[in-house]
Coordinates of C-alpha atoms and ligand atoms in Angstrom, one line a residue:
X1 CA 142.9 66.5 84.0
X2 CA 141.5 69.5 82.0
X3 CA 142.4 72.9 83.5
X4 CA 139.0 73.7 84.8
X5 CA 139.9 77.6 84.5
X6 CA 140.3 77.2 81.0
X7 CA 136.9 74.8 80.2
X8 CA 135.3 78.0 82.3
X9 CA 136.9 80.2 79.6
X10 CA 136.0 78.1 76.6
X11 CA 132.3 78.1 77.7
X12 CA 132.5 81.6 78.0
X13 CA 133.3 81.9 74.7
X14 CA 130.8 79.2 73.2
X15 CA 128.2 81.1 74.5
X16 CA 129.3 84.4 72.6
X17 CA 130.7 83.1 69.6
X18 CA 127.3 81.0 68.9
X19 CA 124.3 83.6 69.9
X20 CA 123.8 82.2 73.5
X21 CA 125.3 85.1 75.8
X22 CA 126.0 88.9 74.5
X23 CA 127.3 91.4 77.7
X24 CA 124.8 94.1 78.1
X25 CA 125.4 97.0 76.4
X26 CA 128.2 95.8 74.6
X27 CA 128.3 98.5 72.0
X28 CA 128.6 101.0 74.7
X29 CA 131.7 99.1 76.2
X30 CA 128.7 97.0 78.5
X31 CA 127.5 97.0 81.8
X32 CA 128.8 95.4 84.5
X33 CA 127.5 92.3 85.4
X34 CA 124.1 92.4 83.4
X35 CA 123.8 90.2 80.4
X36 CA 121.2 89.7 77.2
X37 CA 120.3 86.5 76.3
X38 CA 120.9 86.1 72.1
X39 CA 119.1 83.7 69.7
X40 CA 120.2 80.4 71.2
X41 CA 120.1 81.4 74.5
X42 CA 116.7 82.5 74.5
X43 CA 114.8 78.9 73.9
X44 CA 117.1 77.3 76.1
X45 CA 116.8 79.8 79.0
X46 CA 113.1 79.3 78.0
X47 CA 113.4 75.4 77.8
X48 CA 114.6 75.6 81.3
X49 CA 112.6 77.9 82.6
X50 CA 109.0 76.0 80.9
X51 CA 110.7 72.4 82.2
X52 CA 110.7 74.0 86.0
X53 CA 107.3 75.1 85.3
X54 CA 105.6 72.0 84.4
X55 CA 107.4 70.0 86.9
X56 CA 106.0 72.5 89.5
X57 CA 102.2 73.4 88.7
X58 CA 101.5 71.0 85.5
X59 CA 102.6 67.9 87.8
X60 CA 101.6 68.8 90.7
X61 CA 97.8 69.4 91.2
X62 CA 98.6 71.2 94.8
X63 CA 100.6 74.2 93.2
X64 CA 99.4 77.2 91.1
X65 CA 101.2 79.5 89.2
X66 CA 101.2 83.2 90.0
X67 CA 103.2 86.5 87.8
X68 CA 102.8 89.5 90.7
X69 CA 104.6 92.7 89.2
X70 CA 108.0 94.1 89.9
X71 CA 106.8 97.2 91.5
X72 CA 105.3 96.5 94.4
X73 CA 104.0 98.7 97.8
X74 CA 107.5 100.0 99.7
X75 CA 106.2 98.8 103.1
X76 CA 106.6 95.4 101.4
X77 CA 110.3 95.2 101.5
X78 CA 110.4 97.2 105.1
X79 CA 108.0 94.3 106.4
X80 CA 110.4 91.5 105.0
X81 CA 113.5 92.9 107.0
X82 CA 115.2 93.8 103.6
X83 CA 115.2 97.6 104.2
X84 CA 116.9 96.7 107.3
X85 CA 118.7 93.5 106.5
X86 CA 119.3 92.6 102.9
X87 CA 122.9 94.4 103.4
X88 CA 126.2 92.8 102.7
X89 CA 129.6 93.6 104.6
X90 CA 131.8 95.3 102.5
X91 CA 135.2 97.1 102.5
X92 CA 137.1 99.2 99.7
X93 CA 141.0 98.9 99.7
X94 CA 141.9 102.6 99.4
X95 CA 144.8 101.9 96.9
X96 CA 143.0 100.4 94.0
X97 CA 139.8 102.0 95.4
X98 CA 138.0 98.5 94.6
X99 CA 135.1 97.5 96.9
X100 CA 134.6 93.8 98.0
X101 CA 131.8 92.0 100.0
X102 CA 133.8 91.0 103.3
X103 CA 132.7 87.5 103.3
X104 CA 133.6 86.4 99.9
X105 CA 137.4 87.6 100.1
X106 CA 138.0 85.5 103.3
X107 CA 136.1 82.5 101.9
X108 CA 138.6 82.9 98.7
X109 CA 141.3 82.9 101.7
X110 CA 140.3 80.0 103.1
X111 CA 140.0 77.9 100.0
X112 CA 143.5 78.9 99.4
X113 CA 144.4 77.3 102.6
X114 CA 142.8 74.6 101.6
X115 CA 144.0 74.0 98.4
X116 CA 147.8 74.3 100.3
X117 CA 146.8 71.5 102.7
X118 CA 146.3 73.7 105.7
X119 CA 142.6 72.7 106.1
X120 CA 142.8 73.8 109.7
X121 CA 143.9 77.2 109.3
X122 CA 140.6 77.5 106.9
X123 CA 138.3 75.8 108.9
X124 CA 139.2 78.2 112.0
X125 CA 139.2 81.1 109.5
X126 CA 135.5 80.3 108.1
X127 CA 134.6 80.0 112.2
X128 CA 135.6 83.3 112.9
X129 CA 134.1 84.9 110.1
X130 CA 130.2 82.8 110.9
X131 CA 130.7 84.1 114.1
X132 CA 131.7 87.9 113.3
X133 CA 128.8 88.2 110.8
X134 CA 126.1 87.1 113.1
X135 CA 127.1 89.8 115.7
X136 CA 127.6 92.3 113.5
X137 CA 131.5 92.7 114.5
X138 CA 133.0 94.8 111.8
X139 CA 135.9 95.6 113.6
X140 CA 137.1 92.0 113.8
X141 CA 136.3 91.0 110.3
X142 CA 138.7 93.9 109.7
X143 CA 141.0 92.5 111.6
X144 CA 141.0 89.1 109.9
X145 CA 141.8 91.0 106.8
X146 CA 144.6 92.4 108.5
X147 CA 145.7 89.1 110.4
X148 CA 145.6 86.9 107.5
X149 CA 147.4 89.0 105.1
X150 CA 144.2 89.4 102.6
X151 CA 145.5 91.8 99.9
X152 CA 143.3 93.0 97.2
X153 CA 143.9 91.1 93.8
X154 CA 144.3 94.3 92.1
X155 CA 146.9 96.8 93.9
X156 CA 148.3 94.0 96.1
X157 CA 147.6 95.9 99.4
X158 CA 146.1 95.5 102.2
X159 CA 145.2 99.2 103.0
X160 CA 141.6 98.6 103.9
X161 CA 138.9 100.7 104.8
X162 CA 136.2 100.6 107.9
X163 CA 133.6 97.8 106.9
X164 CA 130.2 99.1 106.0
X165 CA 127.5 97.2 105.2
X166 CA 125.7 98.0 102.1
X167 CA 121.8 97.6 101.0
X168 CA 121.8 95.3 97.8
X169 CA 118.2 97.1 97.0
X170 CA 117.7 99.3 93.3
X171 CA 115.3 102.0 93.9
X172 CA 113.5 104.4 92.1
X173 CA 111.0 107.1 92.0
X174 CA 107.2 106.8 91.3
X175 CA 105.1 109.3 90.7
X176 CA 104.7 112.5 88.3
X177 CA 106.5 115.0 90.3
X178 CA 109.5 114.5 92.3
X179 CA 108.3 116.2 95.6
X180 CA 105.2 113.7 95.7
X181 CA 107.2 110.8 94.3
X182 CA 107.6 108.1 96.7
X183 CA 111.2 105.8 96.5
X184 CA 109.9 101.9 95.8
X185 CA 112.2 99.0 94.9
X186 CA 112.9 96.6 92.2
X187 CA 112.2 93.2 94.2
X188 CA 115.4 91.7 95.3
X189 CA 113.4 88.4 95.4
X190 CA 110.2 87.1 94.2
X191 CA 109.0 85.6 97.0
X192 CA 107.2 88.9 98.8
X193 CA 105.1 88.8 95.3
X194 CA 103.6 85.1 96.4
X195 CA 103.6 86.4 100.4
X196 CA 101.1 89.2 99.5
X197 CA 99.1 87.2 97.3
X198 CA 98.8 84.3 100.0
X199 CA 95.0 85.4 100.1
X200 CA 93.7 86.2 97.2
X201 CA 95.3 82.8 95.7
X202 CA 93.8 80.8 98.6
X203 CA 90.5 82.1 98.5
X204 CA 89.5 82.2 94.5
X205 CA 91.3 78.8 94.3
X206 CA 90.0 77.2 97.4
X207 CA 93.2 76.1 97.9
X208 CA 93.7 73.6 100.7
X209 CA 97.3 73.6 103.0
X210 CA 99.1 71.9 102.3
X211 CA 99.5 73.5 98.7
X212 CA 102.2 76.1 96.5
X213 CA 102.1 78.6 94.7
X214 CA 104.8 79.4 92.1
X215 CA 106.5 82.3 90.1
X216 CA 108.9 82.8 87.8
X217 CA 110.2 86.6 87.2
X218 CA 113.0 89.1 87.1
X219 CA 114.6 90.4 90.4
X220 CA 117.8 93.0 91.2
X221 CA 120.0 92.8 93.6
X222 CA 123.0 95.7 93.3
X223 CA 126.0 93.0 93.8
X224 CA 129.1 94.3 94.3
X225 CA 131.1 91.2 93.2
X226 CA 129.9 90.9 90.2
X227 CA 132.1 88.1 88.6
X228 CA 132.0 84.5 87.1
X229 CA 130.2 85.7 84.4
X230 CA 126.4 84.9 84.4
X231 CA 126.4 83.2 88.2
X232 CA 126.3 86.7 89.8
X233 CA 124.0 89.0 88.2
X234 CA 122.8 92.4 88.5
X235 CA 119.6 91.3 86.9
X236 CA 118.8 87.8 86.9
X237 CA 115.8 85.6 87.0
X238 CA 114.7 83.8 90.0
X239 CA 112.1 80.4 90.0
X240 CA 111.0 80.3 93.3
X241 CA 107.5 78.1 95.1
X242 CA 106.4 79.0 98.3
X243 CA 105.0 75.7 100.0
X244 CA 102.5 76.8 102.8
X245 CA 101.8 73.8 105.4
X246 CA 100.9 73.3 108.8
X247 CA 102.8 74.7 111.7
X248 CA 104.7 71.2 113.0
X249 CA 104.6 69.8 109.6
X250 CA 107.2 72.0 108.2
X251 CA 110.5 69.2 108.6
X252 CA 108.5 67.0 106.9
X253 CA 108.0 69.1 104.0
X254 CA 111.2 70.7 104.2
X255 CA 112.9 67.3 104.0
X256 CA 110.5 66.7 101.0
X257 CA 111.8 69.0 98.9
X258 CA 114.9 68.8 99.7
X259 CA 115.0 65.4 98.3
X260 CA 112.4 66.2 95.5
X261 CA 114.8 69.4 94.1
X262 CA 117.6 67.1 94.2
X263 CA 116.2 64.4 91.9
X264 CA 114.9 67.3 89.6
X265 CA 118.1 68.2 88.6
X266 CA 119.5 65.2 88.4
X267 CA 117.1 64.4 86.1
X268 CA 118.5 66.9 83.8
X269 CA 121.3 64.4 83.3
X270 CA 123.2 66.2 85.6
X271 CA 125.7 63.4 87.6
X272 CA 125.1 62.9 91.3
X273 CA 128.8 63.1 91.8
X274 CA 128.6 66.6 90.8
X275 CA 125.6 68.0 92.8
X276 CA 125.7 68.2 96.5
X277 CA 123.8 69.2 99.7
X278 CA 125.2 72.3 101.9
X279 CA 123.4 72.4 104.8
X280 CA 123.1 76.6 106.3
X281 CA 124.6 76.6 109.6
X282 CA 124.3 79.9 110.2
X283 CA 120.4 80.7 110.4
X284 CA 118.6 83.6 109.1
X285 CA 116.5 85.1 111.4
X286 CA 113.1 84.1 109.7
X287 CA 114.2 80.0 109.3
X288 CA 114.5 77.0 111.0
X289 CA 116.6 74.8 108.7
X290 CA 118.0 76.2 105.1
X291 CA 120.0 73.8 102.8
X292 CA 121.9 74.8 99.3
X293 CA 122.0 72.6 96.3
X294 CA 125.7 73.1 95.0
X295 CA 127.1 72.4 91.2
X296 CA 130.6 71.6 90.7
X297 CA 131.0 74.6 88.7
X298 CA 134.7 74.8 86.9
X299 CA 135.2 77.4 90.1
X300 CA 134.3 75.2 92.7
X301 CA 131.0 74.0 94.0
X302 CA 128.7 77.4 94.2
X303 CA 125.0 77.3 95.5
X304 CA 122.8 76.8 92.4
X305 CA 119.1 76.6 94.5
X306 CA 118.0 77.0 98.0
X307 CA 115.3 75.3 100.4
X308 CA 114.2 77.3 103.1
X309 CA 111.9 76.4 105.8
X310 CA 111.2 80.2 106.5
X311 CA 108.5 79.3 109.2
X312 CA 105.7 82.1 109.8
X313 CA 108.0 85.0 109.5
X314 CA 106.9 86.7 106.4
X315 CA 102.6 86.2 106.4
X316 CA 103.6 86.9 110.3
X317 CA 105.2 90.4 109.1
X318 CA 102.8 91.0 106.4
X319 CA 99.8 90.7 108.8
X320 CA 101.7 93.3 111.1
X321 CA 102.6 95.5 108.7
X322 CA 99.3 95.6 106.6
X323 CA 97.1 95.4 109.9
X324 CA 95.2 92.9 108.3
X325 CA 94.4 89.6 109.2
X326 CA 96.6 86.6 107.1
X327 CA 95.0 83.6 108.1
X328 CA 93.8 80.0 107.0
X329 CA 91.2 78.4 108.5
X330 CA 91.7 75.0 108.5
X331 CA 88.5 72.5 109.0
X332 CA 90.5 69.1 108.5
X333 CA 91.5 67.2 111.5
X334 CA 94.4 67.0 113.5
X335 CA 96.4 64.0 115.0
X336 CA 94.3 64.4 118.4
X337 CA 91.1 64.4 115.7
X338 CA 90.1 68.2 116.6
X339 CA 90.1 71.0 113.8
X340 CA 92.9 73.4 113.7
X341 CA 91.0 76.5 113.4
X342 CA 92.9 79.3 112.6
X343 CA 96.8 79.8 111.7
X344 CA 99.4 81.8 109.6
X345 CA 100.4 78.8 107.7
X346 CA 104.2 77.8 107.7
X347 CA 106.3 78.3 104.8
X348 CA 108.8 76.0 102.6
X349 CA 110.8 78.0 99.7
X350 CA 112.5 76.7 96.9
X351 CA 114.4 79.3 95.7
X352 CA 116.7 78.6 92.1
X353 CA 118.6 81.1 89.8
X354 CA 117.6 80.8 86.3
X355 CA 120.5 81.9 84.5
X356 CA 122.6 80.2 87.2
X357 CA 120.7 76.8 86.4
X358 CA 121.4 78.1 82.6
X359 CA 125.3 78.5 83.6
X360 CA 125.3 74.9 85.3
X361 CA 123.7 73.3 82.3
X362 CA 125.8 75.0 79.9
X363 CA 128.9 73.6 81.6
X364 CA 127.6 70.3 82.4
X365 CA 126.9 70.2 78.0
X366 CA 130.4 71.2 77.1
X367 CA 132.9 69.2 75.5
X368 CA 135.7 70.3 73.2
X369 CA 136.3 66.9 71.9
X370 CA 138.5 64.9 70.1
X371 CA 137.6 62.3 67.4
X372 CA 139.6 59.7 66.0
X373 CA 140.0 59.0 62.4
X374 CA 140.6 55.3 60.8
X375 CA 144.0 57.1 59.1
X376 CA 145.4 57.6 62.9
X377 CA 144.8 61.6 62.9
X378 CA 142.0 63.2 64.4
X379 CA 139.6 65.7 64.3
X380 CA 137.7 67.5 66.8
X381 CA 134.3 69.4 67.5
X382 CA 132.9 71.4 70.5
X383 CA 129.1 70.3 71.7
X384 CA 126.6 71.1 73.8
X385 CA 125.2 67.3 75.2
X386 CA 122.4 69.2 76.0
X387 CA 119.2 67.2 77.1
X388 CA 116.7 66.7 74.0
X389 CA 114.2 68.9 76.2
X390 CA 116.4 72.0 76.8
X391 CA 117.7 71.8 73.0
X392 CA 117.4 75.1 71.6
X393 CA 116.2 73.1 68.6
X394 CA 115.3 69.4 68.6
X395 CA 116.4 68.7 64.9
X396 CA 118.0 70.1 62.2
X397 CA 116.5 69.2 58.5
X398 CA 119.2 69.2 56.0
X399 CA 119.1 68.7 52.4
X400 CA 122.4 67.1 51.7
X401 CA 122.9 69.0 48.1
X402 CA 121.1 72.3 47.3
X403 CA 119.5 70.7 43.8
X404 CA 118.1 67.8 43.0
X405 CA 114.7 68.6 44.5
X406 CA 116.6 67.5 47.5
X407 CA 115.9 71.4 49.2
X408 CA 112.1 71.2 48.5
X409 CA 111.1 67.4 50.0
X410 CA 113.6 69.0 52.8
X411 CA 111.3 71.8 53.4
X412 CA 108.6 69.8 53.3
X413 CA 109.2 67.5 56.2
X414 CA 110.4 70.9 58.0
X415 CA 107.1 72.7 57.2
X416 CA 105.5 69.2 58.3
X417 CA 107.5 69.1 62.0
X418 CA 107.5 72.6 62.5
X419 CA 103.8 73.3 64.7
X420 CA 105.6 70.1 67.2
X421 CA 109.0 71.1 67.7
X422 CA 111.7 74.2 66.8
X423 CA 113.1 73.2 63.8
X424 CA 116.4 74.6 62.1
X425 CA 116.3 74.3 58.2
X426 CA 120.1 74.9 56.7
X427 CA 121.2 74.2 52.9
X428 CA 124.3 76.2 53.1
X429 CA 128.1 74.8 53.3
X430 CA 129.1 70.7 53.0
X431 CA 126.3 68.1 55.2
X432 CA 130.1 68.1 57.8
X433 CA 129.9 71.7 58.5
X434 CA 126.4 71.7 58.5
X435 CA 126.8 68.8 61.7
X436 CA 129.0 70.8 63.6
X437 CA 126.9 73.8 63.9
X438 CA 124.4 71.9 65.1
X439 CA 126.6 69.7 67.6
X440 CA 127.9 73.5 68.6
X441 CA 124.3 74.3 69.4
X442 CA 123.1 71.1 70.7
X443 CA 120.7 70.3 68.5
X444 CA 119.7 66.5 69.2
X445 CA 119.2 65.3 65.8
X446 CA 120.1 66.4 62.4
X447 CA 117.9 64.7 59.6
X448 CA 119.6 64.1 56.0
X449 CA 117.3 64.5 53.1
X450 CA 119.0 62.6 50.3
X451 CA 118.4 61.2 47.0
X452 CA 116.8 58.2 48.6
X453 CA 114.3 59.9 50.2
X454 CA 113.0 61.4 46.9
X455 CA 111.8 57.5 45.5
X456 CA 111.0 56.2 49.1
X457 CA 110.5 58.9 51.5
X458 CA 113.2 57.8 54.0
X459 CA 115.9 60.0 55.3
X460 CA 118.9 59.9 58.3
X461 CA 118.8 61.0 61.2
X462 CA 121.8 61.3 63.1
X463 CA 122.5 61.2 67.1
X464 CA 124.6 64.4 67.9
X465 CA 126.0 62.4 71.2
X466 CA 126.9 59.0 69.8
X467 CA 127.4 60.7 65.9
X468 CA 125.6 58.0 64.7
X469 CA 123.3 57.6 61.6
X470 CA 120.5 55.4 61.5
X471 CA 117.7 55.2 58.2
X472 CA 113.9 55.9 59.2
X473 CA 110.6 56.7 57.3
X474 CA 110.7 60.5 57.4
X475 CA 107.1 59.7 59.1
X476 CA 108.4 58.5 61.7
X477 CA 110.7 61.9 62.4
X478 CA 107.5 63.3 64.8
X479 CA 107.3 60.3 67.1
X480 CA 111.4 59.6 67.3
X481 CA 111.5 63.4 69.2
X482 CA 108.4 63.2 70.7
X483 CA 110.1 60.2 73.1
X484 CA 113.1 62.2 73.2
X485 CA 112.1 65.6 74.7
X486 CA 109.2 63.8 77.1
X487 CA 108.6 65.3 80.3
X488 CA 109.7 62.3 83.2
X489 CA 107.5 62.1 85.7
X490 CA 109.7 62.6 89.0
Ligands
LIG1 N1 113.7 83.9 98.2 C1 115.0 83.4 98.6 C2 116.1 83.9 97.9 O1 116.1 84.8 97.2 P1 118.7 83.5 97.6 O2 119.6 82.4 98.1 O3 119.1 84.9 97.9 O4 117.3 83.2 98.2 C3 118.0 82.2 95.5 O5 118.5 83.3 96.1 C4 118.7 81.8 94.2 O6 118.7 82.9 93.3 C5 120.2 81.4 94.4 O7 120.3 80.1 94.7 C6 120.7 81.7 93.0 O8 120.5 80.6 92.1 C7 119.8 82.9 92.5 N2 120.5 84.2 92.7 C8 120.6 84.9 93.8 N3 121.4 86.0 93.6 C9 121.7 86.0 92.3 C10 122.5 86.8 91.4 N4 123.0 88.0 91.9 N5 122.7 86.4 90.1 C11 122.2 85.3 89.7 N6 121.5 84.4 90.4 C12 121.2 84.8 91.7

């Protein structure tokens, strides 16, 4: 079996070496654990992100779409508990002065335990851990450190610190002058954006529960392990829909989801076998049931999206904290045939990481394979089997030589394609090379334009997956990828 360390590696470097992934800053020696997206990156992280949105608001005629801005009102984040609450345990080990979030170093513990066949030691180790971080015991969660031998990875020592917890908040200032300025946050989450819009949505769309609203948008979150490349970011983009029902009805339409999220990325081609359910056993305050979707990432299986059934909590917090009424009035009928009246609705998230989701699909696509020749050798070529509909481009048009006329009816059935779907137009290097930057890519279908096509307007397309070529009317290019990158209806 492939070394799953090194596949992480080798997608690491795909995504530099062809214009998907560029470290922030690089110029200046980067910044830790923010990334830019490059050329390739960019439509697919946008091919992602417009294949979440349709599936969301254009499918479903109960959600809208919302873009609330990144500043918002302080009192926002103190009513959501994550002035108080959005901290993480951490400890520094005093010899390499390194700091680490508690948790994460004695899960990395545990799997090690596990992976030596001492599944007990790390199912007792996770136990004491849950049960430390819900009361708050710092001391003991010291202690385990100590007990269990956990040495940082870079001086070796255990010589820890106290643990502290630590807000994950950015702030800044607003306002001209610094002695009227007043500190506001860059949202840690999008979510508070659709909370405090529950209103004004409702009302100008006459929205009736249950129903969704939807937003896609940046969010910050100062993480302090900051590693595995883009799965933990400073910056990062979040896709999240806040589904407001009934209070009683919210199983139901927790369990929806649950299911419905599932099937939505499997129908990115992704294999069942490597998606799973985690069910949260450790509550936050604000839900009643939480479930991750995990991705067998080439690190282990790692949360990729989260459902939460977050009950009243936050419309509850917002009401107190605003001192004004959040309310739906609800005239239907309920199963004793009298009208509900008024109610803060309940609330179920989904909650997914867009350049996590970008991570997943990048790994799922990558193959470094090999291909045998009829002479015995072989060859070999890395590709992206990326799905037609997240292809950074759907087809490449390729002149096979750069005379002939060959370039110009090549342009023209670019030129022709071009207002339907990205197109890449290449002359340069042998038809081979050209294939293999496109398979490196993963562009779906590269077209040939040869001399054929000049007496009866046919060319080949070729299927990057299968590497087969097949002869069509070039006429026929439009419809061929209009089947391929179709929205399914889930
Ligand atoms: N509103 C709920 C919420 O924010 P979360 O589990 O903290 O829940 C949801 O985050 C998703 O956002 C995660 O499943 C993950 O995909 C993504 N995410 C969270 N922190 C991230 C980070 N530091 N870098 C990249 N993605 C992150």
């Amino acid at each position: 079996m492939e070394n799953q360390s090194d596949k992480f590696q080798q997608v690491i470097s795909h995504t530099k070496e062809y214009g998907f992934v560029f470290q922030s800053s690089e110029l200046y020696d980067g910044l830790a654990a923010v990334y830019d997206y490059g050329q390739y990156g960019v439509e697919l992280r946008r091919n992602l992100r417009d294949y979440w949105w349709k599936s969301m608001v254009q499918m479903n005629d109960n959600i809208v779409g919302i873009d609330s801005a990144i500043f918002m009102h302080p009192t926002i984040w103190k009513a959501s508990g994550h002035v108080d609450n959005f901290n993480d345990p951490m400890v520094d080990n005093k010899d390499s002065k390194k700091r680490y979030r508690v948790d994460v170093i004695i899960e990395d513990k545990a799997a090690q335990y596990e992976a030596a066949g001492d599944k007990a030691t790390a199912d007792a180790l996770i136990a004491s851990m849950d049960t430390m971080l819900t009361n708050a015991d710092f001391a003991g969660l010291r202690q385990l450190l100590i007990d269990h031998k956990i040495v940082c990875p870079l001086s070796g020592t255990s010589n820890w610190t106290d643990v502290r917890q630590f807000n994950l908040m950015f702030s800044t200032q607003m306002g001209s002058v610094s002695e009227d300025s007043d500190t506001i946050y860059l949202r840690p989450e999008t979510a508070q954006g659709i909370f405090v819009n529950f209103l004004n949505v409702q009302k100008t769309g006459r929205m009736k529960i249950p129903f969704g609203i939807a937003q896609v948008g940046k969010a910050f979150r100062n993480e302090i392990v900051a590693r595995q490349f883009i799965f933990r970011m400073r910056e990062f983009e979040q896709m999240e829909m806040q589904f407001f029902v009934r209070p009683g009805s919210e199983m139901e339409w927790y369990n929806h989801w649950r299911e419905k999220r599932m099937a939505w990325h499997k129908s990115l081609g992704i294999d069942a076998s490597m998606l799973r359910f985690k069910d949260h056993t450790k509550l936050a305050h604000y839900a009643n049931a939480a479930v991750d979707i995990e991705y067998n990432f080439p690190f282990g299986f790692k949360e990729v999206e989260g459902i939460h059934s977050r009950t009243d909590f936050d419309l509850k917090q917002h009401q107190t904290f605003s001192k004004k009424k959040i309310q739906y009035f609800d005239n239907d009928l309920n199963e004793e045939g009298k009208p509900y009246g008024n109610y803060i609705p309940f609330v179920v998230e989904t909650s997914v990481g867009l350049d996590r989701l970008f991570l997943l699909t990048l790994c799922n696509a990558f193959e470094e394979q090999v291909i045998p020749k009829e002479d015995g050798t072989s060859d070999s070529r890395s590709v992206l089997h990326l799905p037609a509909i997240l292809a950074p481009y759907k087809v490449a048009i390729l002149p096979l030589l750069k005379k002939d006329g060959l370039p110009e009816a090549a342009r023209k059935i670019a030129d022709e394609l071009r207002p339907f779907h990205s197109i890449f137009y290449e002359e340069k290097d042998t038809i081979g090379k050209r294939y293999r930057r496109m398979d490196a890519i993963g562009t779906p279908f590269c077209v040939c334009v040869d001399h054929q096509t000049l007496t009866d307007g046919t060319v080949t397309i070729r299927d990057r997956d299968k590497m087969t070529q097949e002869r069509v009317p070039a006429s026929s290019l439009k419809e061929i990828i209009d089947q391929a990158v179709r929205m399914p209806i889930l």
